[in-house]
CSV table of C-alpha atoms and ligand atoms in Angstrom, one decimal:
chain,number,residue,atom,x,y,z
A,1,UNK,CA,9.2,-2.5,16.0
A,2,UNK,CA,6.1,-4.3,14.9
A,3,UNK,CA,6.2,-6.3,11.7
A,4,UNK,CA,3.7,-8.4,9.9
A,5,UNK,CA,4.5,-11.9,8.7
A,6,UNK,CA,2.0,-13.5,6.4
A,7,UNK,CA,1.6,-17.2,5.5
A,8,UNK,CA,-0.8,-19.1,3.4
A,9,UNK,CA,-2.9,-21.4,5.5
A,10,UNK,CA,-5.0,-24.4,4.4
A,11,UNK,CA,-8.0,-25.0,6.6
A,12,UNK,CA,-10.0,-28.2,6.0
A,13,UNK,CA,-13.5,-28.1,4.7
A,14,UNK,CA,-14.8,-28.3,8.3
A,15,UNK,CA,-12.5,-25.6,9.5
A,16,UNK,CA,-13.6,-23.4,6.6
A,17,UNK,CA,-17.2,-23.7,7.7
A,18,UNK,CA,-16.2,-22.8,11.3
A,19,UNK,CA,-14.2,-19.9,10.0
A,20,UNK,CA,-17.1,-18.7,7.9
A,21,UNK,CA,-19.3,-18.8,11.0
A,22,UNK,CA,-16.7,-16.9,13.0
A,23,UNK,CA,-16.3,-14.3,10.2
A,24,UNK,CA,-20.0,-13.8,10.4
A,25,UNK,CA,-20.2,-13.5,14.2
A,26,UNK,CA,-17.3,-11.1,14.4
A,27,UNK,CA,-19.0,-9.0,11.7
A,28,UNK,CA,-22.3,-9.0,13.6
A,29,UNK,CA,-20.6,-8.0,16.8
A,30,UNK,CA,-18.7,-5.2,15.1
A,31,UNK,CA,-21.8,-3.9,13.4
A,32,UNK,CA,-23.9,-4.1,16.6
A,33,UNK,CA,-21.2,-2.1,18.5
A,34,UNK,CA,-21.0,0.4,15.7
A,35,UNK,CA,-24.8,0.8,15.7
A,36,UNK,CA,-24.7,1.3,19.5
A,37,UNK,CA,-22.1,4.0,19.3
A,38,UNK,CA,-23.9,5.8,16.4
A,39,UNK,CA,-27.2,5.7,18.4
A,40,UNK,CA,-25.6,7.1,21.5
A,41,UNK,CA,-24.0,9.9,19.5
A,42,UNK,CA,-27.3,10.7,17.8
A,43,UNK,CA,-29.3,10.6,21.1
A,44,UNK,CA,-27.2,13.0,23.2
A,45,UNK,CA,-23.9,13.5,21.4
A,46,UNK,CA,-22.3,11.1,23.9
A,47,UNK,CA,-19.3,8.9,23.2
A,48,UNK,CA,-19.5,5.4,24.6
A,49,UNK,CA,-16.3,4.8,26.4
A,50,UNK,CA,-13.9,2.4,24.7
A,51,UNK,CA,-14.5,-1.2,25.7
A,52,UNK,CA,-18.0,-0.6,27.1
A,53,UNK,CA,-20.0,-2.1,24.2
A,54,UNK,CA,-18.3,-5.5,24.7
A,55,UNK,CA,-20.7,-6.4,27.5
A,56,UNK,CA,-23.8,-5.4,25.5
A,57,UNK,CA,-23.0,-6.9,22.2
A,58,UNK,CA,-21.3,-10.1,23.3
A,59,UNK,CA,-22.0,-11.1,26.9
A,60,UNK,CA,-25.6,-9.9,27.1
A,61,UNK,CA,-26.4,-10.5,23.5
A,62,UNK,CA,-25.5,-14.2,23.8
A,63,UNK,CA,-28.4,-14.6,26.3
A,64,UNK,CA,-31.0,-13.4,23.8
A,65,UNK,CA,-32.6,-15.6,21.2
A,66,UNK,CA,-31.6,-13.4,18.3
A,67,UNK,CA,-27.9,-13.6,19.1
A,68,UNK,CA,-27.6,-16.9,21.0
A,69,UNK,CA,-25.4,-18.4,18.2
A,70,UNK,CA,-22.6,-16.0,19.2
A,71,UNK,CA,-21.8,-18.6,21.9
A,72,UNK,CA,-20.7,-21.1,19.3
A,73,UNK,CA,-17.6,-19.2,18.2
A,74,UNK,CA,-14.4,-18.0,19.9
A,75,UNK,CA,-15.1,-15.1,22.3
A,76,UNK,CA,-11.5,-13.9,21.7
A,77,UNK,CA,-12.2,-13.3,18.0
A,78,UNK,CA,-15.4,-11.3,19.0
A,79,UNK,CA,-13.5,-9.2,21.5
A,80,UNK,CA,-10.8,-8.5,19.0
A,81,UNK,CA,-13.5,-7.4,16.5
A,82,UNK,CA,-14.7,-4.8,19.0
A,83,UNK,CA,-11.2,-3.7,19.8
A,84,UNK,CA,-10.7,-3.1,16.0
A,85,UNK,CA,-13.8,-0.9,16.1
A,86,UNK,CA,-12.2,1.1,19.0
A,87,UNK,CA,-9.1,1.5,16.9
A,88,UNK,CA,-11.0,2.6,13.9
A,89,UNK,CA,-12.7,5.3,16.1
A,90,UNK,CA,-9.5,6.3,17.6
A,91,UNK,CA,-7.9,6.7,14.2
A,92,UNK,CA,-10.9,8.8,13.1
A,93,UNK,CA,-10.7,11.2,16.1
A,94,UNK,CA,-6.9,11.4,15.9
A,95,UNK,CA,-7.2,12.2,12.3
A,96,UNK,CA,-9.8,14.9,13.0
A,97,UNK,CA,-7.6,16.5,15.7
A,98,UNK,CA,-4.5,16.4,13.6
A,99,UNK,CA,-2.8,13.9,15.9
A,100,UNK,CA,-2.6,11.4,13.2
A,101,UNK,CA,-0.6,12.3,10.1
A,102,UNK,CA,-1.4,11.2,6.5
A,103,UNK,CA,-4.6,11.5,4.6
A,104,UNK,CA,-7.9,11.9,6.5
A,105,UNK,CA,-9.5,8.8,8.1
A,106,UNK,CA,-13.2,8.5,7.8
A,107,UNK,CA,-15.8,7.2,10.3
A,108,UNK,CA,-16.0,3.4,10.6
A,109,UNK,CA,-18.6,1.9,8.3
A,110,UNK,CA,-20.7,-1.2,8.7
A,111,UNK,CA,-19.3,-4.4,7.4
A,112,UNK,CA,-21.2,-6.5,4.9
A,113,UNK,CA,-21.6,-10.2,4.2
A,114,UNK,CA,-20.9,-9.4,0.6
A,115,UNK,CA,-17.4,-7.9,1.3
A,116,UNK,CA,-14.9,-9.5,-0.9
A,117,UNK,CA,-12.3,-9.8,1.9
A,118,UNK,CA,-13.2,-11.4,5.2
A,119,UNK,CA,-10.9,-11.2,8.2
A,120,UNK,CA,-10.8,-11.9,11.9
A,121,UNK,CA,-8.2,-11.5,14.5
A,122,UNK,CA,-7.1,-13.6,17.5
A,123,UNK,CA,-5.3,-12.1,20.4
A,124,UNK,CA,-2.5,-13.9,22.3
A,125,UNK,CA,-5.2,-15.9,24.1
A,126,UNK,CA,-6.9,-17.1,21.0
A,127,UNK,CA,-4.2,-19.0,19.2
A,128,UNK,CA,-1.2,-21.2,19.8
A,129,UNK,CA,1.6,-22.5,17.6
A,130,UNK,CA,1.9,-26.3,17.9
A,131,UNK,CA,5.2,-28.1,17.9
A,132,UNK,CA,4.2,-29.9,14.7
A,133,UNK,CA,4.0,-26.6,12.9
A,134,UNK,CA,0.2,-26.3,12.9
A,135,UNK,CA,-1.6,-23.2,14.0
A,136,UNK,CA,-4.2,-23.8,16.7
A,137,UNK,CA,-7.1,-21.3,16.6
A,138,UNK,CA,-9.7,-21.2,19.4
A,139,UNK,CA,-12.8,-23.1,18.5
A,140,UNK,CA,-11.5,-23.8,15.0
A,141,UNK,CA,-8.7,-26.3,15.6
A,142,UNK,CA,-5.3,-27.0,14.2
A,143,UNK,CA,-4.8,-25.4,10.8
A,144,UNK,CA,-2.1,-26.3,8.4
A,145,UNK,CA,0.3,-23.5,7.6
A,146,UNK,CA,2.8,-23.2,4.8
A,147,UNK,CA,5.8,-21.7,6.6
A,148,UNK,CA,7.5,-19.9,3.7
A,149,UNK,CA,10.0,-18.3,6.1
A,150,UNK,CA,10.6,-18.6,9.8
A,151,UNK,CA,8.8,-16.4,12.3
A,152,UNK,CA,11.6,-14.2,13.9
A,153,UNK,CA,9.8,-14.0,17.3
A,154,UNK,CA,6.8,-14.9,19.3
A,155,UNK,CA,3.7,-13.3,17.6
A,156,UNK,CA,1.4,-11.2,19.6
A,157,UNK,CA,-1.7,-11.6,17.4
A,158,UNK,CA,-2.8,-13.3,14.3
A,159,UNK,CA,-5.3,-12.2,11.6
A,160,UNK,CA,-7.0,-14.8,9.4
A,161,UNK,CA,-7.8,-13.4,6.0
A,162,UNK,CA,-10.0,-14.9,3.3
A,163,UNK,CA,-9.1,-13.0,0.1
A,164,UNK,CA,-11.5,-12.6,-2.9
A,165,UNK,CA,-9.9,-15.4,-4.8
A,166,UNK,CA,-10.7,-17.8,-2.0
A,167,UNK,CA,-7.2,-18.2,-0.4
A,168,UNK,CA,-6.7,-18.1,3.4
A,169,UNK,CA,-3.8,-16.3,5.0
A,170,UNK,CA,-2.5,-16.0,8.6
A,171,UNK,CA,-0.9,-12.7,9.2
A,172,UNK,CA,1.1,-12.6,12.5
A,173,UNK,CA,2.3,-9.4,14.3
A,174,UNK,CA,5.7,-9.8,15.8
A,175,UNK,CA,7.7,-7.3,17.8
A,176,UNK,CA,11.4,-7.4,16.9
A,177,UNK,CA,14.5,-5.3,17.4
A,178,UNK,CA,15.8,-3.4,14.4
A,179,UNK,CA,18.6,-5.3,12.7
A,180,UNK,CA,21.0,-2.6,11.6
A,181,UNK,CA,23.3,-3.4,8.7
A,182,UNK,CA,26.9,-2.3,8.6
A,183,UNK,CA,27.0,1.4,7.7
A,184,UNK,CA,27.9,2.4,4.1
A,185,UNK,CA,28.8,5.7,2.5
A,186,UNK,CA,26.7,5.2,-0.6
A,187,UNK,CA,23.8,7.6,-1.3
A,188,UNK,CA,21.4,7.5,-4.2
A,189,UNK,CA,18.7,9.6,-5.8
A,190,UNK,CA,15.9,7.8,-7.6
A,191,UNK,CA,13.7,9.3,-10.3
A,192,UNK,CA,10.5,7.2,-10.7
A,193,UNK,CA,8.8,7.2,-14.1
A,194,UNK,CA,6.5,5.1,-16.3
A,195,UNK,CA,8.8,4.6,-19.4
A,196,UNK,CA,11.5,3.2,-17.2
A,197,UNK,CA,10.5,2.3,-13.7
A,198,UNK,CA,13.4,4.1,-12.1
A,199,UNK,CA,16.6,5.9,-13.0
A,200,UNK,CA,19.3,6.1,-10.3
A,201,UNK,CA,21.7,9.0,-9.9
A,202,UNK,CA,24.5,6.6,-10.6
A,203,UNK,CA,23.1,5.9,-14.0
A,204,UNK,CA,21.5,2.4,-13.4
A,205,UNK,CA,18.1,1.9,-14.7
A,206,UNK,CA,15.2,-0.4,-13.6
A,207,UNK,CA,12.9,-1.3,-16.4
A,208,UNK,CA,9.2,-1.0,-15.9
A,209,UNK,CA,7.8,-4.6,-15.6
A,210,UNK,CA,4.2,-3.5,-16.4
A,211,UNK,CA,2.6,-6.6,-14.8
A,212,UNK,CA,-1.0,-5.5,-15.3
A,213,UNK,CA,-0.5,-4.5,-18.9
A,214,UNK,CA,1.0,-7.9,-19.6
A,215,UNK,CA,-1.8,-9.8,-18.0
A,216,UNK,CA,-4.5,-7.5,-19.5
A,217,UNK,CA,-5.7,-9.9,-22.3
A,218,UNK,CA,-6.2,-12.7,-19.9
A,219,UNK,CA,-7.9,-10.5,-17.4
A,220,UNK,CA,-10.2,-9.1,-20.1
A,221,UNK,CA,-11.2,-12.6,-21.2
A,222,UNK,CA,-12.0,-13.6,-17.6
A,223,UNK,CA,-14.0,-10.4,-17.1
A,224,UNK,CA,-16.0,-11.1,-20.3
A,225,UNK,CA,-16.8,-14.6,-19.2
A,226,UNK,CA,-18.0,-13.2,-15.8
A,227,UNK,CA,-20.3,-10.7,-17.4
A,228,UNK,CA,-22.0,-13.4,-19.5
A,229,UNK,CA,-22.9,-15.5,-16.5
A,230,UNK,CA,-26.4,-15.1,-14.9
A,231,UNK,CA,-26.5,-13.2,-11.7
A,232,UNK,CA,-26.6,-15.3,-8.6
A,233,UNK,CA,-25.7,-18.5,-10.5
A,234,UNK,CA,-23.1,-20.9,-9.4
A,235,UNK,CA,-21.2,-20.4,-12.6
A,236,UNK,CA,-21.1,-16.7,-12.0
A,237,UNK,CA,-19.4,-17.4,-8.6
A,238,UNK,CA,-16.9,-19.6,-10.4
A,239,UNK,CA,-16.2,-16.9,-13.0
A,240,UNK,CA,-15.8,-14.3,-10.2
A,241,UNK,CA,-13.2,-16.4,-8.5
A,242,UNK,CA,-11.4,-16.8,-11.8
A,243,UNK,CA,-11.2,-13.0,-12.2
A,244,UNK,CA,-10.1,-12.6,-8.6
A,245,UNK,CA,-7.4,-15.2,-9.0
A,246,UNK,CA,-6.1,-13.5,-12.2
A,247,UNK,CA,-5.9,-10.2,-10.3
A,248,UNK,CA,-4.3,-11.8,-7.3
A,249,UNK,CA,-1.6,-13.3,-9.5
A,250,UNK,CA,-0.7,-9.9,-11.0
A,251,UNK,CA,-0.7,-8.3,-7.5
A,252,UNK,CA,1.5,-11.2,-6.1
A,253,UNK,CA,4.0,-10.9,-8.9
A,254,UNK,CA,4.2,-7.2,-8.5
A,255,UNK,CA,4.7,-7.4,-4.8
A,256,UNK,CA,7.4,-10.0,-5.1
A,257,UNK,CA,9.2,-7.8,-7.6
A,258,UNK,CA,8.9,-4.7,-5.4
A,259,UNK,CA,10.3,-6.6,-2.4
A,260,UNK,CA,13.3,-7.7,-4.4
A,261,UNK,CA,14.0,-4.2,-5.8
A,262,UNK,CA,13.6,-2.5,-2.4
A,263,UNK,CA,15.7,-5.1,-0.5
A,264,UNK,CA,18.5,-4.7,-3.0
A,265,UNK,CA,18.4,-0.9,-2.8
A,266,UNK,CA,18.4,-0.9,1.0
A,267,UNK,CA,21.3,-3.4,1.1
A,268,UNK,CA,23.4,-1.3,-1.3
A,269,UNK,CA,22.8,2.2,-0.1
A,270,UNK,CA,23.0,4.0,3.2
A,271,UNK,CA,20.6,6.8,2.1
A,272,UNK,CA,18.0,6.8,-0.6
A,273,UNK,CA,16.2,9.9,-1.8
A,274,UNK,CA,12.9,10.0,-3.7
A,275,UNK,CA,10.5,12.6,-5.0
A,276,UNK,CA,7.2,13.0,-3.2
A,277,UNK,CA,4.8,12.0,-6.0
A,278,UNK,CA,1.1,12.6,-5.5
A,279,UNK,CA,0.1,9.1,-6.5
A,280,UNK,CA,-3.5,9.6,-5.6
A,281,UNK,CA,-3.8,12.7,-7.7
A,282,UNK,CA,-1.8,11.1,-10.5
A,283,UNK,CA,-4.0,8.0,-10.6
A,284,UNK,CA,-7.0,10.2,-11.5
A,285,UNK,CA,-5.3,11.4,-14.7
A,286,UNK,CA,-5.0,9.5,-17.9
A,287,UNK,CA,-2.3,6.9,-17.4
A,288,UNK,CA,-4.1,5.9,-14.2
A,289,UNK,CA,-3.8,2.2,-14.9
A,290,UNK,CA,0.0,2.5,-15.5
A,291,UNK,CA,0.4,4.5,-12.3
A,292,UNK,CA,-1.5,1.9,-10.3
A,293,UNK,CA,0.5,-0.8,-12.0
A,294,UNK,CA,3.7,0.8,-11.1
A,295,UNK,CA,2.9,0.6,-7.4
A,296,UNK,CA,5.0,3.6,-6.4
A,297,UNK,CA,3.4,4.0,-3.0
A,298,UNK,CA,4.1,0.4,-2.2
A,299,UNK,CA,7.7,0.9,-3.4
A,300,UNK,CA,8.0,3.9,-1.1
A,301,UNK,CA,6.4,2.2,1.8
A,302,UNK,CA,8.6,-0.9,1.5
A,303,UNK,CA,11.7,1.3,1.3
A,304,UNK,CA,10.7,3.2,4.4
A,305,UNK,CA,9.9,0.1,6.4
A,306,UNK,CA,13.0,-1.7,5.4
A,307,UNK,CA,15.1,1.5,6.1
A,308,UNK,CA,13.7,1.6,9.7
A,309,UNK,CA,14.5,-2.0,10.1
A,310,UNK,CA,18.0,-2.1,8.7
A,311,UNK,CA,19.2,1.3,9.9
A,312,UNK,CA,19.1,3.1,6.5
A,313,UNK,CA,17.8,6.5,5.6
A,314,UNK,CA,15.0,7.3,3.2
A,315,UNK,CA,14.5,10.9,2.4
A,316,UNK,CA,11.4,12.2,0.5
A,317,UNK,CA,12.0,15.6,-1.2
A,318,UNK,CA,9.2,18.1,-1.7
A,319,UNK,CA,6.7,17.7,-4.5
A,320,UNK,CA,7.5,21.0,-6.1
A,321,UNK,CA,11.3,20.8,-6.5
A,322,UNK,CA,11.8,21.4,-10.2
A,323,UNK,CA,14.1,18.4,-10.5
A,324,UNK,CA,13.9,18.1,-14.2
A,325,UNK,CA,14.4,21.8,-15.0
A,326,UNK,CA,17.7,22.4,-13.2
A,327,UNK,CA,21.1,21.4,-14.6
A,328,UNK,CA,22.7,19.0,-12.2
A,329,UNK,CA,26.1,20.1,-13.3
A,330,UNK,CA,26.0,23.8,-12.8
A,331,UNK,CA,22.7,24.4,-11.0
A,332,UNK,CA,21.1,26.8,-13.5
A,333,UNK,CA,17.3,26.7,-13.8
A,334,UNK,CA,16.9,25.9,-17.4
A,335,UNK,CA,13.1,26.1,-17.5
A,336,UNK,CA,10.3,23.6,-18.0
A,337,UNK,CA,10.6,20.9,-20.6
A,338,UNK,CA,7.8,18.9,-22.1
A,339,UNK,CA,7.9,15.2,-21.3
A,340,UNK,CA,8.9,14.1,-24.8
A,341,UNK,CA,12.3,15.9,-24.4
A,342,UNK,CA,14.5,13.0,-23.2
A,343,UNK,CA,17.8,14.8,-23.6
A,344,UNK,CA,18.8,18.4,-23.4
A,345,UNK,CA,22.0,20.5,-23.3
A,346,UNK,CA,22.4,23.1,-20.6
A,347,UNK,CA,22.6,26.6,-22.0
A,348,UNK,CA,24.9,27.8,-19.3
A,349,UNK,CA,27.6,25.1,-19.0
A,350,UNK,CA,27.0,23.0,-22.1
A,351,UNK,CA,26.5,19.7,-20.2
A,352,UNK,CA,24.4,17.2,-22.1
A,353,UNK,CA,21.8,15.6,-19.9
A,354,UNK,CA,19.5,12.6,-20.0
A,355,UNK,CA,16.3,13.9,-18.6
A,356,UNK,CA,15.7,11.2,-15.9
A,357,UNK,CA,19.3,10.8,-14.9
A,358,UNK,CA,19.6,14.6,-14.4
A,359,UNK,CA,16.4,14.5,-12.3
A,360,UNK,CA,17.8,11.6,-10.2
A,361,UNK,CA,21.0,13.6,-9.6
A,362,UNK,CA,19.0,16.6,-8.5
A,363,UNK,CA,16.9,14.5,-6.2
A,364,UNK,CA,20.1,13.2,-4.7
A,365,UNK,CA,21.4,16.7,-4.2
A,366,UNK,CA,18.2,18.0,-2.7
A,367,UNK,CA,17.9,15.0,-0.4
A,368,UNK,CA,21.4,15.4,0.8
A,369,UNK,CA,20.8,19.1,1.6
A,370,UNK,CA,17.6,18.2,3.5
A,371,UNK,CA,19.4,15.6,5.5
A,372,UNK,CA,22.3,17.8,6.4
A,373,UNK,CA,19.9,20.6,7.3
A,374,UNK,CA,18.0,18.2,9.6
A,375,UNK,CA,21.2,17.1,11.2
A,376,UNK,CA,22.2,20.7,11.8
A,377,UNK,CA,25.3,20.3,9.7
A,378,UNK,CA,26.5,22.7,7.0
A,379,UNK,CA,24.7,22.5,3.7
A,380,UNK,CA,27.1,21.0,1.2
A,381,UNK,CA,28.1,22.6,-2.0
A,382,UNK,CA,25.5,20.6,-3.8
A,383,UNK,CA,23.2,22.0,-6.4
A,384,UNK,CA,21.1,24.9,-5.1
A,385,UNK,CA,17.5,24.3,-6.1
A,386,UNK,CA,15.1,27.3,-5.9
A,387,UNK,CA,12.4,26.3,-3.4
A,388,UNK,CA,9.2,28.0,-4.5
A,389,UNK,CA,9.3,27.3,-8.2
A,390,UNK,CA,6.6,25.0,-9.4
A,391,UNK,CA,7.2,22.7,-12.3
A,392,UNK,CA,4.7,23.2,-15.1
A,393,UNK,CA,5.6,20.1,-17.1
A,394,UNK,CA,2.9,17.6,-17.5
A,395,UNK,CA,3.8,14.2,-16.2
A,396,UNK,CA,4.8,12.9,-12.8
A,397,UNK,CA,3.8,16.0,-10.9
A,398,UNK,CA,0.6,16.9,-9.1
A,399,UNK,CA,-0.7,19.4,-11.7
A,400,UNK,CA,-0.4,16.8,-14.4
A,401,UNK,CA,-3.4,16.9,-16.6
A,402,UNK,CA,-5.5,18.7,-14.1
A,403,UNK,CA,-5.1,22.3,-15.0
A,404,UNK,CA,-6.5,23.8,-18.1
A,405,UNK,CA,-3.2,25.6,-18.6
A,406,UNK,CA,-2.3,25.8,-22.2
A,407,UNK,CA,1.1,24.3,-23.1
A,408,UNK,CA,3.6,26.9,-24.3
A,409,UNK,CA,3.4,27.5,-28.0
A,410,UNK,CA,5.6,25.3,-30.0
A,411,UNK,CA,8.1,26.7,-32.3
A,412,UNK,CA,9.2,29.7,-30.2
A,413,UNK,CA,12.0,27.7,-28.7
A,414,UNK,CA,12.0,25.0,-31.2
A,415,UNK,CA,10.8,22.5,-28.6
A,416,UNK,CA,7.9,20.3,-29.6
A,417,UNK,CA,5.2,20.7,-27.1
A,418,UNK,CA,3.1,17.8,-25.7
A,419,UNK,CA,-0.6,18.4,-26.6
A,420,UNK,CA,-3.3,17.8,-24.1
A,421,UNK,CA,-4.7,14.4,-24.3
A,422,UNK,CA,-1.6,12.9,-25.9
A,423,UNK,CA,-0.6,9.7,-24.1
A,424,UNK,CA,2.6,10.6,-22.2
A,425,UNK,CA,3.4,7.0,-21.5
A,426,UNK,CA,3.6,5.8,-25.1
A,427,UNK,CA,6.4,6.7,-27.3
B,501,LIG,ZN1,24.6,23.5,-16.6
């Protein structure tokens, strides 16, 4: 399996200038190749075969006055840039034909000098790892690397990234064998939320760290300072860096935290079940900032990646399972409950439920059933959850805040109803 390993690198001033030049050349080559493909398509609907533009935009272009400076940078980085364009096109066509899963991929777009994040890639021929721990890049030189952890295998490529806050990173691709952990018999269902980050079916709770909310005052101050600086001035650039650094700090802390949580979950459980939350849809609704801050999709991605690596199972159960409406003790569908109902008593069996814990238990049951189904085994006596039912609660589901559906009238059942526009995250 291919994994990425990223390290901070510290190029010297001279190396930064060389890198800046290479970023620029790689971008020009990319854009030239893209323009070539677009023109061919416009002229006679023809698709230039993969790899063909390389000669035109690198080898031949170098001989012209307008592009002679391409000769001053690593040809490997330029070729990689064109291969990246080929990949972008392939992803686009695969997405069109349905060969590629996930959300639709758009056509490649031109890169700009003003892009916040600059990157370039070196193939196996373009870099070398020195015995003294330095990273040798073609036409750049030996760059100092902070090896925060060991590389597990020989890398097949390296991408050099300059992030908006001015930091450089080297991201290596390594191909390693999965490293399966000893099998366990623990399984867990996780209910993700905003009040508490996660509630597990065994009753443990992970608090929501709210990194962005905590840093908000500082960020706002930096943002205000930036908006007061004159456009194009040196001080504006400094202020922009400051904002970017503050954002990077939040993102780093969040990532670090997510890594710790997911590693622990993977170590302790053989199977982990989650609900399929429509994060993109959710992020458009009111608590968007909180949703982004929670980083649910990263949480899920990290879990899935680590599960593949360590021989664990991550099951995602359907978006429309009414996990918070069913009693996890007897399986009776008790009906929708507004988000401010944190506890309820089952009308059928009298069990008293914490809303999130009950949902986590239902997620575990649904996940188990899916997994057994997939394995062809018998479906266990877990809780039967009606398939088609759609939850109507506002909150962590897709229809949250989108429909104009009126909340059920309060009073009829004695349940207070959440009004539209009320902040569901604050209580
Ligand atoms: Zn019950």
